[in-house]
Tab-separated table of C-alpha atoms in Angstrom:
chain	number	residue	atom	x	y	z
A	2	MET	CA	0.000	0.000	0.000
A	3	ARG	CA	1.573	3.243	-1.137
A	4	THR	CA	-0.247	5.325	1.450
A	5	ALA	CA	0.532	7.157	4.657
A	6	THR	CA	-1.253	9.196	7.285
A	7	ILE	CA	0.682	11.667	9.403
A	8	THR	CA	-0.304	13.960	12.232
A	9	ARG	CA	2.085	16.565	13.584
A	10	LYS	CA	1.292	18.959	16.402
A	11	THR	CA	3.612	21.623	17.783
A	12	LYS	CA	3.063	24.933	19.551
A	13	GLU	CA	3.104	26.540	16.090
A	14	THR	CA	1.087	24.165	13.898
A	15	ASP	CA	-1.398	21.297	14.005
A	16	ILE	CA	-1.251	19.234	10.800
A	17	SER	CA	-2.942	16.129	9.476
A	18	ALA	CA	-1.955	14.666	6.119
A	19	ALA	CA	-3.167	11.587	4.258
A	20	LEU	CA	-1.243	10.681	1.098
A	21	ASP	CA	-1.972	8.050	-1.549
A	22	LEU	CA	0.717	7.878	-4.249
A	23	ASP	CA	-1.731	6.175	-6.606
A	24	GLY	CA	-4.449	8.831	-6.591
A	25	GLY	CA	-7.576	9.911	-4.811
A	26	GLU	CA	-9.221	13.019	-3.457
A	27	VAL	CA	-7.227	16.249	-3.214
A	28	LYS	CA	-8.332	18.545	-0.410
A	29	ILE	CA	-5.968	21.182	0.965
A	30	ALA	CA	-6.636	23.692	3.762
A	31	THR	CA	-3.662	25.530	5.274
A	32	GLY	CA	-5.117	29.011	5.667
A	33	VAL	CA	-2.612	30.326	3.103
A	34	GLY	CA	-4.439	30.661	-0.214
A	35	PHE	CA	-1.492	30.654	-2.610
A	36	PHE	CA	0.147	27.760	-0.747
A	37	ASP	CA	-3.111	25.779	-0.990
A	38	HIS	CA	-3.019	26.437	-4.741
A	39	MET	CA	0.589	25.159	-4.963
A	40	LEU	CA	-0.125	22.026	-2.888
A	41	THR	CA	-3.187	21.294	-5.013
A	42	ALA	CA	-1.087	21.636	-8.173
A	43	LEU	CA	1.569	19.359	-6.637
A	44	ALA	CA	-0.929	16.625	-5.790
A	45	VAL	CA	-2.849	16.809	-9.074
A	46	HIS	CA	0.269	16.789	-11.247
A	47	ALA	CA	1.950	14.050	-9.193
A	48	GLY	CA	-1.201	11.937	-9.485
A	49	TRP	CA	-1.541	11.770	-5.702
A	50	GLY	CA	-4.515	11.642	-3.450
A	51	LEU	CA	-3.741	14.215	-0.751
A	52	ARG	CA	-5.788	15.485	2.131
A	53	LEU	CA	-3.815	18.019	4.141
A	54	ALA	CA	-5.126	20.367	6.824
A	55	CYS	CA	-3.040	22.753	8.879
A	56	ALA	CA	-3.955	25.172	11.630
A	57	GLY	CA	-0.902	27.375	12.053
A	58	ASP	CA	0.167	30.554	13.779
A	59	LEU	CA	-0.634	32.722	10.773
A	60	GLU	CA	-0.855	35.753	13.045
A	61	VAL	CA	2.970	35.531	13.104
A	62	ASP	CA	3.387	34.781	9.368
A	63	ALA	CA	3.180	31.807	7.005
A	64	HIS	CA	6.676	30.432	7.669
A	65	HIS	CA	5.799	27.820	10.315
A	66	THR	CA	2.768	26.645	8.359
A	67	VAL	CA	4.681	26.209	5.105
A	68	GLU	CA	7.772	24.568	6.597
A	69	ASP	CA	5.800	22.269	8.893
A	70	CYS	CA	3.555	21.176	6.007
A	71	GLY	CA	6.766	20.293	4.161
A	72	ILE	CA	7.890	18.243	7.145
A	73	ALA	CA	4.555	16.420	7.424
A	74	LEU	CA	4.220	15.796	3.693
A	75	GLY	CA	7.853	14.665	3.497
A	76	LYS	CA	7.293	12.180	6.315
A	77	ALA	CA	4.140	10.922	4.590
A	78	LEU	CA	5.965	10.568	1.271
A	79	GLY	CA	8.839	8.667	2.910
A	80	GLN	CA	6.390	6.368	4.684
A	81	ALA	CA	4.327	5.761	1.524
A	82	LEU	CA	7.498	4.855	-0.405
A	83	GLY	CA	8.411	2.280	2.244
A	84	ASP	CA	11.819	0.683	1.664
A	85	LYS	CA	11.847	2.236	-1.831
A	86	THR	CA	11.814	-1.169	-3.523
A	87	GLY	CA	9.745	-1.284	-6.677
A	88	VAL	CA	9.998	2.352	-7.784
A	89	ALA	CA	11.624	3.841	-10.875
A	90	ARG	CA	13.795	5.885	-8.476
A	91	PHE	CA	14.745	8.709	-10.872
A	92	GLY	CA	12.488	11.313	-12.429
A	93	SER	CA	12.976	14.579	-14.260
A	94	ALA	CA	10.635	17.168	-15.715
A	95	ALA	CA	10.739	20.603	-17.313
A	96	ILE	CA	7.537	22.637	-17.128
A	97	PRO	CA	6.724	25.855	-18.976
A	98	MET	CA	4.193	28.140	-17.308
A	99	ASP	CA	3.623	30.996	-19.744
A	100	GLU	CA	6.896	32.980	-19.629
A	101	ALA	CA	8.346	30.873	-16.786
A	102	LEU	CA	10.338	27.680	-17.248
A	103	ALA	CA	11.311	25.401	-14.373
A	104	GLU	CA	12.833	21.969	-14.078
A	105	ALA	CA	13.110	19.393	-11.327
A	106	HIS	CA	15.111	16.206	-10.930
A	107	ALA	CA	14.349	13.638	-8.227
A	108	ASP	CA	16.173	10.599	-6.878
A	109	ILE	CA	14.328	8.436	-4.376
A	110	SER	CA	17.659	7.520	-2.895
A	111	GLY	CA	17.381	7.512	0.880
A	112	ARG	CA	19.783	10.474	0.808
A	113	ALA	CA	18.171	13.751	1.794
A	114	PHE	CA	19.329	16.712	-0.268
A	115	LEU	CA	17.832	19.803	-1.872
A	116	ALA	CA	19.498	22.010	-4.468
A	117	PHE	CA	17.182	24.958	-5.103
A	118	THR	CA	18.176	27.549	-7.689
A	119	ALA	CA	15.499	30.193	-8.149
A	120	LYS	CA	15.499	33.976	-8.302
A	121	PHE	CA	11.884	35.052	-8.258
A	122	SER	CA	10.817	38.157	-10.169
A	123	GLN	CA	8.746	39.365	-7.213
A	124	ALA	CA	9.119	38.845	-3.478
A	125	GLN	CA	5.529	37.649	-3.100
A	126	ALA	CA	2.668	36.013	-4.923
A	127	GLY	CA	-0.383	37.577	-3.347
A	128	GLU	CA	0.326	37.490	0.379
A	129	PHE	CA	2.705	34.512	0.052
A	130	PRO	CA	6.444	35.213	0.460
A	131	LEU	CA	8.056	33.272	-2.391
A	132	CYS	CA	11.200	32.627	-0.316
A	133	LEU	CA	9.072	30.068	1.547
A	134	CYS	CA	9.039	27.822	-1.529
A	135	GLU	CA	12.614	26.769	-0.759
A	136	GLU	CA	11.747	26.186	2.913
A	137	PHE	CA	8.888	23.897	1.915
A	138	TRP	CA	10.936	21.856	-0.552
A	139	ARG	CA	13.892	21.493	1.818
A	140	ALA	CA	11.594	20.233	4.582
A	141	LEU	CA	9.922	17.793	2.191
A	142	ALA	CA	13.172	16.436	0.702
A	143	VAL	CA	14.872	15.997	4.070
A	144	ASN	CA	11.900	14.290	5.700
A	145	ALA	CA	11.157	12.053	2.690
A	146	GLY	CA	14.823	11.052	2.326
A	147	ILE	CA	15.015	12.066	-1.318
A	148	THR	CA	17.430	14.072	-3.433
A	149	LEU	CA	15.719	16.905	-5.266
A	150	HIS	CA	17.197	19.493	-7.620
A	151	MET	CA	14.936	22.380	-8.625
A	152	ILE	CA	15.907	25.094	-11.098
A	153	LEU	CA	13.973	28.139	-12.250
A	154	ARG	CA	15.327	28.840	-15.747
A	155	CYS	CA	13.417	32.044	-16.509
A	156	GLY	CA	10.277	33.996	-15.764
A	157	ALA	CA	8.812	37.418	-15.130
A	158	ASN	CA	5.831	36.618	-12.878
A	159	GLY	CA	6.339	35.199	-9.388
A	160	HIS	CA	3.077	33.238	-9.466
A	161	HIS	CA	4.025	31.511	-12.711
A	162	GLU	CA	7.594	30.893	-11.529
A	163	ALA	CA	6.501	29.203	-8.292
A	164	GLU	CA	3.784	27.202	-10.027
A	165	ALA	CA	6.205	25.977	-12.690
A	166	LEU	CA	8.570	24.808	-9.925
A	167	PHE	CA	5.816	22.956	-8.032
A	168	LYS	CA	4.526	21.304	-11.208
A	169	ALA	CA	8.025	20.327	-12.342
A	170	ALA	CA	8.679	18.712	-8.956
A	171	ALA	CA	5.299	16.962	-9.130
A	172	HIS	CA	6.069	15.387	-12.506
A	173	ALA	CA	9.621	14.445	-11.464
A	174	LEU	CA	8.331	12.803	-8.274
A	175	ARG	CA	5.519	11.043	-10.170
A	176	ARG	CA	8.065	9.496	-12.527
A	177	ALA	CA	10.504	8.610	-9.741
A	178	ALA	CA	7.776	6.949	-7.648
A	179	SER	CA	6.221	5.041	-10.541
A	180	PRO	CA	6.147	1.283	-9.973
A	181	ARG	CA	8.799	-0.992	-11.470
A	182	GLU	CA	10.175	-4.425	-10.666
A	183	GLY	CA	12.994	-4.790	-8.170
A	184	THR	CA	15.348	-2.216	-6.741
A	185	LEU	CA	17.183	0.166	-9.035
A	186	SER	CA	20.555	0.127	-7.270
A	187	THR	CA	23.879	-1.603	-7.856
A	188	LYS	CA	23.957	-2.183	-4.087
A	189	GLY	CA	20.745	-4.190	-4.199
A	190	SER	CA	18.952	-1.851	-1.778
A	191	ILE	CA	18.306	1.829	-1.319
């Protein structure tokens, strides 16, 4: 079963996440509209079923909500992947979003690493600070135990740039997590 359910409660956030790598309902509620839009795009383009709810200290700002959702979703992804046997392991995608072009490369390796190269054209998309995109992806990669490289090639609109990055990562992760026989490793295990 390529599913996981995670709950995470701190003094800053209270999160529940249910992930199905093979599809299902997508329902996101974090209290941060643009972030909900990005998580919805991630789930839809990855082909995931994802129910994620977060009550966070938004009176401070969105940082704790975004990072902690990355932690919870990363833990769910790692749990749903299990011992990583039977997945394609590697996935890459380049996504154009109007004037923006982003790419992502994923390795379901058991080695946590994020390389994030993006200079956004604006500081925010709506009320969402775009610098939080990197915080989210780092938290997800580290907690899922995956290597993820994300590159924003060009763009002129922060909304499009962030969305292209989320969709590129979604397609890279979908390909990397797709079922295959055996373990893709010269070591025999990941």
